[in-house]
Coordinates of C-alpha atoms in Angstrom, one line a residue:
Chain H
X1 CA -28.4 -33.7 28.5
X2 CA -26.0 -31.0 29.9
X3 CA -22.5 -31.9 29.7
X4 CA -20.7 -32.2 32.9
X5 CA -17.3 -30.4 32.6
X6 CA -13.9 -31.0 34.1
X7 CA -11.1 -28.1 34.5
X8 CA -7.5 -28.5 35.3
X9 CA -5.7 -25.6 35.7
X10 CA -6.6 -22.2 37.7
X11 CA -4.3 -19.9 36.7
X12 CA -5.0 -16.7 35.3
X13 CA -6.6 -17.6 32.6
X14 CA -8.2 -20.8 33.4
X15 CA -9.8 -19.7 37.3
X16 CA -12.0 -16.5 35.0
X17 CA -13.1 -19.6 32.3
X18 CA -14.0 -21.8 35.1
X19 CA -16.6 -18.8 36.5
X20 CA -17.8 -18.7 32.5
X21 CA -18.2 -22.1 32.7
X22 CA -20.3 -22.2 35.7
X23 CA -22.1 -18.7 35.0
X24 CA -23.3 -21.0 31.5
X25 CA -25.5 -23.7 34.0
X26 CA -22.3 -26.2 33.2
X27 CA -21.9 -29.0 36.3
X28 CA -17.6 -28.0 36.8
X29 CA -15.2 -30.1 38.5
X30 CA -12.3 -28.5 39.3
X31 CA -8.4 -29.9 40.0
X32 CA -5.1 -27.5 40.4
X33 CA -1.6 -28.0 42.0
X34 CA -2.1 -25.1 44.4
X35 CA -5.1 -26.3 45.8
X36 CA -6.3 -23.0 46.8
X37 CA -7.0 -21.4 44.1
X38 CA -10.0 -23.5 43.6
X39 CA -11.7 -21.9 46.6
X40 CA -13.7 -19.5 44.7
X41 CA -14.8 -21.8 42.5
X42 CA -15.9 -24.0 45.1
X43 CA -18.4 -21.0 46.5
X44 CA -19.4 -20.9 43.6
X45 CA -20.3 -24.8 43.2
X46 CA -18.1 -26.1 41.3
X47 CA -16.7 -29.5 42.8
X48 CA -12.8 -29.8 43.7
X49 CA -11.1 -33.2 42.9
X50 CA -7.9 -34.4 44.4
X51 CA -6.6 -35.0 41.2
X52 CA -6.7 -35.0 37.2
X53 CA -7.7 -38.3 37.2
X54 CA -10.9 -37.4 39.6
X55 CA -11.6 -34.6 37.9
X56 CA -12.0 -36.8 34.5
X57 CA -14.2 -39.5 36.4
X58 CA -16.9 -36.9 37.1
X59 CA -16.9 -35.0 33.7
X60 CA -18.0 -35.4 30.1
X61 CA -15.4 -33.1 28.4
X62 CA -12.4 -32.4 30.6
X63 CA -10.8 -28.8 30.1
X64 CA -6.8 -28.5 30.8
X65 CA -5.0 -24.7 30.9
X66 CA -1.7 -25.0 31.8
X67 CA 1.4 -23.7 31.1
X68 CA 3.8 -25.7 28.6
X69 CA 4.0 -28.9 27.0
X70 CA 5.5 -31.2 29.6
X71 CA 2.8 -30.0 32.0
X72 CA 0.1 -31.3 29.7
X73 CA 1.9 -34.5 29.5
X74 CA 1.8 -35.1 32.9
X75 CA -1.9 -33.9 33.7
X76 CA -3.3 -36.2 30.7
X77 CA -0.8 -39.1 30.5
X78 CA 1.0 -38.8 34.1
X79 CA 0.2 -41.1 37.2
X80 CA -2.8 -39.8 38.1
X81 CA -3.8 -38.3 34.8
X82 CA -6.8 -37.6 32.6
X83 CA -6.4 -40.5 30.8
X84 CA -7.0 -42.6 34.0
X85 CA -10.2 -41.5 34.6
X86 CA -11.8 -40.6 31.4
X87 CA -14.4 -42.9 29.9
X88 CA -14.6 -44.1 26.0
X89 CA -16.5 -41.1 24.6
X90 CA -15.4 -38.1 26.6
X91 CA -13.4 -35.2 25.1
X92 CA -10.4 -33.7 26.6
X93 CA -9.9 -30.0 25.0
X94 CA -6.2 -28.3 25.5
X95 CA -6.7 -25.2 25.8
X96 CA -3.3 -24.2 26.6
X97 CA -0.5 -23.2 24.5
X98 CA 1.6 -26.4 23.8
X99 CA 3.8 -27.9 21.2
X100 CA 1.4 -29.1 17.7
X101 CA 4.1 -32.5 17.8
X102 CA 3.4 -33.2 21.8
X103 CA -0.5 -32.8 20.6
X104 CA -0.5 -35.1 18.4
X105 CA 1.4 -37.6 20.6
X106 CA -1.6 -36.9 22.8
X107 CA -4.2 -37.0 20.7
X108 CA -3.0 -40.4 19.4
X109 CA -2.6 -41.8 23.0
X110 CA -6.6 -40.6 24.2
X111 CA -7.3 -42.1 20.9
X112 CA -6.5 -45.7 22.2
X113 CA -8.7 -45.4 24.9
X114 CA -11.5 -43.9 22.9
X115 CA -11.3 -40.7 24.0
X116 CA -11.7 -37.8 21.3
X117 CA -9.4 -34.4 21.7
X118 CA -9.7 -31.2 20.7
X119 CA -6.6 -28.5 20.7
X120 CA -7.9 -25.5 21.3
X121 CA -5.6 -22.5 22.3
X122 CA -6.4 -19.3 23.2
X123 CA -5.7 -15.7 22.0
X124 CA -7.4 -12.9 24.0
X125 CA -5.2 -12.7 27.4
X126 CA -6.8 -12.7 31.1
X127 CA -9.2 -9.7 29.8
X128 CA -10.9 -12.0 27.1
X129 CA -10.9 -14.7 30.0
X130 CA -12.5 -12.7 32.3
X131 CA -15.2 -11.3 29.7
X132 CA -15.7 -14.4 27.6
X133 CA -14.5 -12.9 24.8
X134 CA -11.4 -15.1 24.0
X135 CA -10.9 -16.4 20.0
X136 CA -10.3 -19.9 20.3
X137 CA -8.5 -21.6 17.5
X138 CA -9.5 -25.3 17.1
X139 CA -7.9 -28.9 15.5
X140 CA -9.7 -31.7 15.7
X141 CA -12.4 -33.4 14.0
X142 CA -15.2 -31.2 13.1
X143 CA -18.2 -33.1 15.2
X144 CA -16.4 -33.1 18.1
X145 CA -16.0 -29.3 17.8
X146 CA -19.9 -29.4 17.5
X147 CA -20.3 -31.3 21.1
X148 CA -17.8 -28.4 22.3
X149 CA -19.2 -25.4 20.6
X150 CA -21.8 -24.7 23.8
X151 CA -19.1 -24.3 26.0
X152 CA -16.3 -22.3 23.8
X153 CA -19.3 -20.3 23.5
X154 CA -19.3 -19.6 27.1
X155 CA -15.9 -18.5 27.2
X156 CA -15.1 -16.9 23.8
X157 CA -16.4 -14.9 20.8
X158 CA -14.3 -16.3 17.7
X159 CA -14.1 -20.1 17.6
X160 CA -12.4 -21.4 14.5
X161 CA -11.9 -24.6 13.1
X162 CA -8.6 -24.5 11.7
X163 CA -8.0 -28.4 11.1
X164 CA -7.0 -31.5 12.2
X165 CA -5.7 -32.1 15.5
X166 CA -2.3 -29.5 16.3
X167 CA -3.8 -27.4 13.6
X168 CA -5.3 -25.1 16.7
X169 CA -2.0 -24.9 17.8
X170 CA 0.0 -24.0 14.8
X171 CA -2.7 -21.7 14.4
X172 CA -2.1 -20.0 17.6
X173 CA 2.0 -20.0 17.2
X174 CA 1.7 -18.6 13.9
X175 CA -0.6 -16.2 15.7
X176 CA 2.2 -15.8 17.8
X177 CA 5.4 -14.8 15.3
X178 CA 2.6 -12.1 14.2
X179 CA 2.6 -10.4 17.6
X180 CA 6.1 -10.5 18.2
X181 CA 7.1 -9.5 14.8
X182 CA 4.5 -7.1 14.8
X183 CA 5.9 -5.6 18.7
X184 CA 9.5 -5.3 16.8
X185 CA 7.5 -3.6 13.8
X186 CA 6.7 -0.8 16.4
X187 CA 9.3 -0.3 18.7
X188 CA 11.7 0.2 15.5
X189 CA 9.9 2.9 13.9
X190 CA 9.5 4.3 17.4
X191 CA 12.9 4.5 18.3
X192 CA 14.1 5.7 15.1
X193 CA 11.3 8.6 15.6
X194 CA 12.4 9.4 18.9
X195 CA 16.2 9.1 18.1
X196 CA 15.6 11.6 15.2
X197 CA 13.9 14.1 17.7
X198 CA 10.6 13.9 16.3
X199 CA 7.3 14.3 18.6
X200 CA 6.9 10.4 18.5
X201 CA 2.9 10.8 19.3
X202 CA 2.7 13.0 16.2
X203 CA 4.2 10.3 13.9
X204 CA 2.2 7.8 15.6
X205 CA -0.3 10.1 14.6
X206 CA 0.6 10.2 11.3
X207 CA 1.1 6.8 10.9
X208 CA -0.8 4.4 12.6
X209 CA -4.5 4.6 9.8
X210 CA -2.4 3.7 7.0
X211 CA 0.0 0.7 5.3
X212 CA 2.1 1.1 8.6
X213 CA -0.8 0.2 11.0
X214 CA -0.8 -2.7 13.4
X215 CA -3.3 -3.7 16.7
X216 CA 0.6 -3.4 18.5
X217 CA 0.5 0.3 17.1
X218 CA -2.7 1.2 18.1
X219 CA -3.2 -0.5 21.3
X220 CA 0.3 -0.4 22.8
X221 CA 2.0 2.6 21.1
X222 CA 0.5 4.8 23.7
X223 CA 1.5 2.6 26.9
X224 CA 4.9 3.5 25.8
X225 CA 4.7 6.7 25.6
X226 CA 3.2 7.0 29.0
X227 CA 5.7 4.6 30.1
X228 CA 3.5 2.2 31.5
X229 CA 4.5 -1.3 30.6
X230 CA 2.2 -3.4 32.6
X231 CA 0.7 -6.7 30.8
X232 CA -1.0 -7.7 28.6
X233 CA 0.5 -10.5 27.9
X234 CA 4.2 -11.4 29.8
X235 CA 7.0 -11.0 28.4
X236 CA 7.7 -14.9 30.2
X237 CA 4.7 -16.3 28.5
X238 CA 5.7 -14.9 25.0
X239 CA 9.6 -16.5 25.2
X240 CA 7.9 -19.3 26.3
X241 CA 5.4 -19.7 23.1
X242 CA 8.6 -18.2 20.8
X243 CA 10.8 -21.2 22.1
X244 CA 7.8 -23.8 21.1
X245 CA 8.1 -21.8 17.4
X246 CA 11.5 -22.4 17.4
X247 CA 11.3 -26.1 18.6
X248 CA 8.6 -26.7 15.6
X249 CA 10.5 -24.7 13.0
X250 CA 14.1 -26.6 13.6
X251 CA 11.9 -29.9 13.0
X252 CA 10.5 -28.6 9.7
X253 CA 14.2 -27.0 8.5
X254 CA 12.3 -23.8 8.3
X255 CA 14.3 -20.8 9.1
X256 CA 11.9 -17.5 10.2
X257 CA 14.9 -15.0 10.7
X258 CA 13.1 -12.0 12.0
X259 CA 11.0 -14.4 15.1
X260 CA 14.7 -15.8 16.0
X261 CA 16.0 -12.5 16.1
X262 CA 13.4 -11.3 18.3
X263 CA 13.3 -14.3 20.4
X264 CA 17.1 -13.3 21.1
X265 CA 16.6 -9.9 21.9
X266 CA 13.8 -11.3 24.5
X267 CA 16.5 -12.6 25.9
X268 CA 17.7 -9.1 26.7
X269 CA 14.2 -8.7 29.0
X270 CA 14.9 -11.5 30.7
X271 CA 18.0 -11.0 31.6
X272 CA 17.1 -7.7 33.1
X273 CA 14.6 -9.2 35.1
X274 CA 11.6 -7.7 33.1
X275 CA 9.8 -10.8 32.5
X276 CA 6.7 -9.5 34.2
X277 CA 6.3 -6.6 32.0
X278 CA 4.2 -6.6 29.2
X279 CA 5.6 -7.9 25.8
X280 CA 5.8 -4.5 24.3
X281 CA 8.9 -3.9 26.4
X282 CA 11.0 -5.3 23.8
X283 CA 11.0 -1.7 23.1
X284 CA 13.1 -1.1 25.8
X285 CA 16.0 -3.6 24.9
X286 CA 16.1 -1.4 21.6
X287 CA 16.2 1.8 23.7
X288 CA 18.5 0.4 25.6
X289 CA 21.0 -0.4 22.7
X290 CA 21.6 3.1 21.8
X291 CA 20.6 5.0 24.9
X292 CA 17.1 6.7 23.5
X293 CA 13.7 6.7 25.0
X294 CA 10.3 7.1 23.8
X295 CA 7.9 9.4 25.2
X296 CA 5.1 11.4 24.3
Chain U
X1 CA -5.5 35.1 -4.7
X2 CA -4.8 32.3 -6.1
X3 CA -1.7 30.5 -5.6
X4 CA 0.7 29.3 -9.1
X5 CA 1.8 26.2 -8.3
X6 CA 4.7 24.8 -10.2
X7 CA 5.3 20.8 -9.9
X8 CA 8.4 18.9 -10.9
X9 CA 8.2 15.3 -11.4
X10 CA 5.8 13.5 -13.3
X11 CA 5.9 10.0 -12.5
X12 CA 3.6 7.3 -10.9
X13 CA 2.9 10.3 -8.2
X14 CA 3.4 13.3 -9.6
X15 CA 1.5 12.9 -13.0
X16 CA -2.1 12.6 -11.2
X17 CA -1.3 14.9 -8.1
X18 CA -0.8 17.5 -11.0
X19 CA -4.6 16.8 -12.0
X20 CA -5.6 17.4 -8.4
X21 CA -4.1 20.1 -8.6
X22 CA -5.9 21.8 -11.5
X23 CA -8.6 20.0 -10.7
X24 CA -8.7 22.0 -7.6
X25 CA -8.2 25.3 -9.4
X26 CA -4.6 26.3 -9.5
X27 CA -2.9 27.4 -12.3
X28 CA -0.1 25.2 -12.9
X29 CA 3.4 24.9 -14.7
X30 CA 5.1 21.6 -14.9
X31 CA 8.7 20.0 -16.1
X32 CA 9.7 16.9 -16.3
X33 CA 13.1 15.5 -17.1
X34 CA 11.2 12.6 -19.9
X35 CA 9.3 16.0 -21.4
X36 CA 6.8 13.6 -22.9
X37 CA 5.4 12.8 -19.6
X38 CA 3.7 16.2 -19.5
X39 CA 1.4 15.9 -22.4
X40 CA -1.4 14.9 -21.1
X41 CA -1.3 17.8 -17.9
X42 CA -0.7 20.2 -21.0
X43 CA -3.6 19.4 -22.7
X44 CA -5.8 19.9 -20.0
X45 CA -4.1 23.2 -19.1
X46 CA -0.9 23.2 -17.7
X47 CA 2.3 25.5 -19.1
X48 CA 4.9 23.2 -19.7
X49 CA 8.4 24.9 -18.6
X50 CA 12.0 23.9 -20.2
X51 CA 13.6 23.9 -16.6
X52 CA 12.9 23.6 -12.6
X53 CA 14.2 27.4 -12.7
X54 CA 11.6 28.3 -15.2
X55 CA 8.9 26.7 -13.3
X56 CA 9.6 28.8 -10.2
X57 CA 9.6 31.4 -12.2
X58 CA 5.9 31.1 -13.1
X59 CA 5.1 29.8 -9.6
X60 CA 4.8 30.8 -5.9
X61 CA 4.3 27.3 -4.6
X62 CA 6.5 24.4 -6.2
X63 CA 6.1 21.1 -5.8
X64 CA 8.9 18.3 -6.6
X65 CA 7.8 14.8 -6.9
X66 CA 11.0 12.9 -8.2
X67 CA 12.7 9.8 -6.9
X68 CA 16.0 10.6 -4.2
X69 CA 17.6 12.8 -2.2
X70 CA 20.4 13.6 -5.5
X71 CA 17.3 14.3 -7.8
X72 CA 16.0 17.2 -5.1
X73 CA 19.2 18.3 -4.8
X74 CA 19.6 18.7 -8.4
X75 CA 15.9 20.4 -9.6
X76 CA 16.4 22.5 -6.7
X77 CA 19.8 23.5 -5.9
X78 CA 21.6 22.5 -9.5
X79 CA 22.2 24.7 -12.6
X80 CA 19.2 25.2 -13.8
X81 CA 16.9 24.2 -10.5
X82 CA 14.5 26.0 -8.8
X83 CA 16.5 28.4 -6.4
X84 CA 17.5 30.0 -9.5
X85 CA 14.3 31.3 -10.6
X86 CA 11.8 31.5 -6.8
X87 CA 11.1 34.7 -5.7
X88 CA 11.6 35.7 -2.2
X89 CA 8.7 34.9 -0.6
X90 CA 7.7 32.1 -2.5
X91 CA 7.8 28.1 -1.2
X92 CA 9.3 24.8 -2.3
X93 CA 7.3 22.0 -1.1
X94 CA 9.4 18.6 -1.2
X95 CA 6.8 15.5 -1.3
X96 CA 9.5 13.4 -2.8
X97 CA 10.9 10.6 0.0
X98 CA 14.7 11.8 0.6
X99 CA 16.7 11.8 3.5
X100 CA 16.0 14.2 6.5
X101 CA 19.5 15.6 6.5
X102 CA 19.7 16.6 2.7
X103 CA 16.2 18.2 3.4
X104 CA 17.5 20.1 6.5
X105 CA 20.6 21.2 3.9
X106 CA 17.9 22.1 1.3
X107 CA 15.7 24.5 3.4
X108 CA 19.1 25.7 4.7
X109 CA 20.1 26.6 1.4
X110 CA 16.5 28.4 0.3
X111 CA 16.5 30.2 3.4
X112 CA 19.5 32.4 2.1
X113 CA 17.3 33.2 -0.7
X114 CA 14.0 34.0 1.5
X115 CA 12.5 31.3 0.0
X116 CA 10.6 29.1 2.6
X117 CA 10.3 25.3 2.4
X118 CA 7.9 22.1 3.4
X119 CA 9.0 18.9 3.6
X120 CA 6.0 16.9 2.5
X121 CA 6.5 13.0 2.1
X122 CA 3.5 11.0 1.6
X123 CA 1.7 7.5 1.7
X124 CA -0.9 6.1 0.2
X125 CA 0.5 5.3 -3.1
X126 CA -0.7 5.7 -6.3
X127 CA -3.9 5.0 -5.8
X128 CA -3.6 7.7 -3.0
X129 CA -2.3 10.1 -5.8
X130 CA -4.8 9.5 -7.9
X131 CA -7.9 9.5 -6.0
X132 CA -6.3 12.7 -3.7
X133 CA -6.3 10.6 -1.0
X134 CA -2.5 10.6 0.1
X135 CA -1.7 11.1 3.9
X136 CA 0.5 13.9 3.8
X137 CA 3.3 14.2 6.8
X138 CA 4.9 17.9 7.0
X139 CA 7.9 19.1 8.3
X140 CA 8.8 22.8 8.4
X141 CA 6.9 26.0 9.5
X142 CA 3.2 25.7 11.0
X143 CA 2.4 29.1 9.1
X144 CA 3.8 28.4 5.6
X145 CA 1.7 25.3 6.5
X146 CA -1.4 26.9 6.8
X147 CA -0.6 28.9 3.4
X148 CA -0.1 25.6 1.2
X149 CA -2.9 23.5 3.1
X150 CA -4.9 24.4 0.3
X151 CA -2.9 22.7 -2.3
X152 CA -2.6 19.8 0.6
X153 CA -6.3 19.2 0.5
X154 CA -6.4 18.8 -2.9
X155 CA -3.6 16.3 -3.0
X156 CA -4.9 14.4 0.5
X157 CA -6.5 13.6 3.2
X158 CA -4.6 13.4 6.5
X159 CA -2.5 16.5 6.6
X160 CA 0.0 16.4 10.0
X161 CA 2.3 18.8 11.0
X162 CA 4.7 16.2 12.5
X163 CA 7.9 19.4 13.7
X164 CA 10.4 21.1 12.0
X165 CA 12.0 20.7 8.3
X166 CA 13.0 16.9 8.3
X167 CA 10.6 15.8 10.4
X168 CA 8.1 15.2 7.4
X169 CA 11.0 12.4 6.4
X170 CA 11.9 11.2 9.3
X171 CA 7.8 10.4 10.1
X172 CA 8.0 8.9 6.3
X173 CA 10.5 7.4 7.2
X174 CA 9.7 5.9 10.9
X175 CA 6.0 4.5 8.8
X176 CA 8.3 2.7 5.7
X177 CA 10.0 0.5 9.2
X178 CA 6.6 -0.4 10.3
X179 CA 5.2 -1.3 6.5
X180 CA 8.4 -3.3 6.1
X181 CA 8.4 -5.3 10.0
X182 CA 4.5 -5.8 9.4
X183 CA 5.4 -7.4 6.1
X184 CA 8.0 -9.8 7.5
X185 CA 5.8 -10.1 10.4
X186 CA 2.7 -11.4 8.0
X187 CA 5.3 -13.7 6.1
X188 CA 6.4 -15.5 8.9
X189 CA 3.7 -16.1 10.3
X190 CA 2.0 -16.9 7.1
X191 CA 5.0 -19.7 6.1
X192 CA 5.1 -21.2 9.4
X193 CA 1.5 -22.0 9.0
X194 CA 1.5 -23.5 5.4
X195 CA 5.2 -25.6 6.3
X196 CA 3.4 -26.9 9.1
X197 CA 0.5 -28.0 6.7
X198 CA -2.6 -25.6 7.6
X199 CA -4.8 -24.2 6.1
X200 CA -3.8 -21.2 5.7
X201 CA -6.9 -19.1 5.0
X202 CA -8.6 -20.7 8.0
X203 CA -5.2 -19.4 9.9
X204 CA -5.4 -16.0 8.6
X205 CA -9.4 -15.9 9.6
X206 CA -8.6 -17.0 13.4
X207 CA -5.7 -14.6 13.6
X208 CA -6.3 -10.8 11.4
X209 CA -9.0 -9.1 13.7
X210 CA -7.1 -10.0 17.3
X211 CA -3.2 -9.1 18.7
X212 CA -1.7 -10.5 15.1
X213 CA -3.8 -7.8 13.5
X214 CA -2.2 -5.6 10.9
X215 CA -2.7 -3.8 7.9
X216 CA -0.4 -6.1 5.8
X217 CA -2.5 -9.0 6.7
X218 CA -5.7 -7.4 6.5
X219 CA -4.7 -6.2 2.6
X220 CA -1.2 -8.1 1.5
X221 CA -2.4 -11.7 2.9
X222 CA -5.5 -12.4 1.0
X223 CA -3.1 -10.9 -1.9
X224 CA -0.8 -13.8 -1.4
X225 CA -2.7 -16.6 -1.3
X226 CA -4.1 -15.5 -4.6
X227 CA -0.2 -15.7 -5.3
X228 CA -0.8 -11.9 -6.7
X229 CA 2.4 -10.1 -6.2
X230 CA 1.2 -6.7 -8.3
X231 CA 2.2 -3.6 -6.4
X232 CA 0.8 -1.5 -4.5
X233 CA 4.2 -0.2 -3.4
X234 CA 7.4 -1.8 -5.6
X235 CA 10.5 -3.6 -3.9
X236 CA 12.3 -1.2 -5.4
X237 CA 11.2 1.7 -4.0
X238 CA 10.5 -0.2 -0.8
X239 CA 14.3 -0.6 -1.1
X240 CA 15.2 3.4 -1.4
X241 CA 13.7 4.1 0.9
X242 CA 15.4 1.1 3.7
X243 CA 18.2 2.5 2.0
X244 CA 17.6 6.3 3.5
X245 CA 16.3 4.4 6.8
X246 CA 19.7 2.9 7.1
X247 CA 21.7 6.0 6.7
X248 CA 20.1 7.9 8.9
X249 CA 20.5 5.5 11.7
X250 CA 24.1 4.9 10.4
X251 CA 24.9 8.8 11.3
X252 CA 22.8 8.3 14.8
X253 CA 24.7 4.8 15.8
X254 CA 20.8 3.5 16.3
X255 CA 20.6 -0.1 15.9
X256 CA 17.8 -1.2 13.7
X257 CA 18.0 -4.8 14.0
X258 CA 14.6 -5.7 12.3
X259 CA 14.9 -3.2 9.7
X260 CA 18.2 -4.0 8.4
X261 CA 17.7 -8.0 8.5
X262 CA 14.6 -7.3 6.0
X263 CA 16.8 -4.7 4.7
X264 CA 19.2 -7.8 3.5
X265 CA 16.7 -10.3 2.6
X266 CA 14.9 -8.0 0.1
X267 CA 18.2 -7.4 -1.7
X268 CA 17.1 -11.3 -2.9
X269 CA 14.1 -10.1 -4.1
X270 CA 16.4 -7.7 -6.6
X271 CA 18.8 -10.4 -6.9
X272 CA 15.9 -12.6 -8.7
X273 CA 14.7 -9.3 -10.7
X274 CA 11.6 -8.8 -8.4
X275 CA 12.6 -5.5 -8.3
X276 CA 8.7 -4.3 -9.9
X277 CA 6.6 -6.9 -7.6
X278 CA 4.7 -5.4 -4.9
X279 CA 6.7 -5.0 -1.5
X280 CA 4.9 -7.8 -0.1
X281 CA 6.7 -10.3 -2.4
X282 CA 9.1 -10.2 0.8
X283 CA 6.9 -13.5 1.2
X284 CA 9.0 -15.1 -1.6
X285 CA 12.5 -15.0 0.4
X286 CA 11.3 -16.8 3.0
X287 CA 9.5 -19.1 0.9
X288 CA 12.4 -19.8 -1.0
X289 CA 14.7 -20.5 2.1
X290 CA 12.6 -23.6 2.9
X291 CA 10.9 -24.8 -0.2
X292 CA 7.2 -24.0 0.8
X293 CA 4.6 -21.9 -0.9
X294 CA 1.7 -20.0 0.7
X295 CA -1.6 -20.6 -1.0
X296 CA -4.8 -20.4 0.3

């Protein structure tokens, strides 16, 4: 039997995995707030629902990419929610990046009515959307994964099972402090290269096959030094994951020094109105602080 | 003809780049303040000299492999160093990790003489310097370059000419930020994920080959959740050279805000006399701070 799936949420990321979806022979029913941006997928046959509720009464495992915690709360336990419309035995899978505390919450609220979940964030950006090759980092229980796997397989490449439910999450903010630390990690070394009148795409040269290499250095190294600083992944997005890192680390008492620091110097970014660039421009608050630039 | 090479230092790096070297073919003459140290280069053909001046005597390339910018400055510019006994014409080649001011007043110095000089940091560690693997990052003239690459080859593998005398240590110097960032950047990310309860070798699997993705993780990682904290590169060292990092940007007024908050956080790591674990023992502060440990 083909599972019928439900999908709310057509931003960038989730209007590309609703094409996978489809492109994979999956029944889709589709719900957003902006009603619009469901057109295409309607050409395309996939059915549009007036709400999240609808779009769970037509759908065996119901799909939600949104953008924070709160929104996930209302699409799945609001008024005219998920919850309302699923029956005993289907799946709702999170997809989006959320709170691992708020999951739970969720988790053990679909539980009452018999209805399994799966947290499954994403890493991968709109290109991985687009191409189906996103890594999706899963909690929940293990056979549920196994109903799932078919369609993760239509919209990723690397599909791990991390652990119980808001274990997909942590996964993905731990994934997370990586890239941000690993973004400071760069522009650091680059400024001080630059600063010290080096050719910063000889050093770069020098450095980046060795104990000093990173993905930041190899794949976003040389946007900077053509000064182009378009996304990737937004500087917006990636305060708003840091603030859900620093929401769970103040409940655990755990202090992570270098992602607060960075999260502060964000700031800087936002302030400036960059929060469309790409993340990488936390170079550019670091430029900024002693008057440098990188080229190359 | 064949070049003499002369090499002072014989420590962890200088002891088996020596054998490289005569390996390779050169006639060699060593020193080495603990004399006992050169034993073993002696018996398999090196002249041992009683003074950096009496290796340059016997040499037209020499090497120094010691620990600071005060030892250079001693074997080369002190009473008995090697300015005293180079001929015109002949080269000092700095591989040692020093500051790139004390190496511009170095060359400075030699030039009066006609003696020419490289600076020459490296990375790769001892296992670099003993297999002749060591990526070798130059600073000085591309011609006297070309004239030791010889010697370079036999010593390494990637060989770049980064820009003028300094430049070598600033590049050294612009990769020990990066190693040290990534290394904060893994232990955050790795301590968030085992305070939140993961499993943290399913995290590291869903995380090292995407944006996360660094050499630390790939190689320090699977180290730690052996809780194997043998160096590869000692806190120590890892220390000197964070020292030299902070100097330099101390005479540029370039804030290093990264790179001085790891900068502070290791001094715990000597503080608790972890002074000979491997750099990536960084892992332990953080630990410490909240009361978790990373296994895997």
């Amino acid at each position: 039997m083909t599972e019928r799936i439900g999908l709310v949420g057509l931003g960038i990321m989730g209007k590309p995995m609703g094409k996978n979806v489809l492109k994979a022979g999956f029944p889709l029913t589709v719900w957003n707030r902006t009603i619009s941006r469901a057109e295409e997928l309607k050409a395309l046959g996939a059915r549009v629902a007036s709400s999240p509720k609808e779009v769970a009464e037509h759908s065996d495992i119901i799909i939600t990419m949104v953008s924070d915690s709160p929104d996930v709360q209302q699409v799945v336990l609001g008024d005219d929610g998920v919850i309302h419309g699923a029956r005993a035995g289907s799946v709702l899978v999170d997809m989006s990046t959320i709170s691992p505390q708020v999951t739970r919450e969720i988790a053990n609220a679909l539980q009452e009515k018999q209805v399994a979940m799966l947290d499954a964030p994403v890493s991968g950006g709109e290109k991985g959307a687009v191409e189906g090759t996103l890594s999706i980092m899963v909690g929940g229980d293990a056979a549920v994964l196994e109903r799932v796997r078919p369609v993760f397989e239509a919209l990723g490449k690397r599909i791990v099972h991390v652990g119980v439910n808001g274990m997909g999450q942590v996964c993905k903010l731990a994934n997370q402090i990586a890239v941000v630390l690993n973004n400071l990690s760069m522009s650091e070394a680059l400024v001080f290269a630059a600063k010290s009148g080096a050719d910063v795409s000889k050093v770069l040269e020098a450095i980046q096959a060795g104990a000093a290499g990173s993905w930041a250095l190899n794949n976003y190294a040389p946007k900077i030094l053509r000064r182009d600083f378009s996304p990737g992944f937004l500087v917006s997005l990636q305060q708003k994951d840091l603030r859900l890192v620093m929401e769970a680390s103040r409940e655990m008492n755990l202090a992570l020094p270098g992602t607060a620091l960075t999260y502060e110097l964000q700031k800087s970014l936002q302030a400036h109105g960059l929060e469309r660039e790409g993340n990488f421009a936390l170079i550019k608050v670091l430029e900024q602080m002693t008057g440098v630039e990188v080229k190359g």
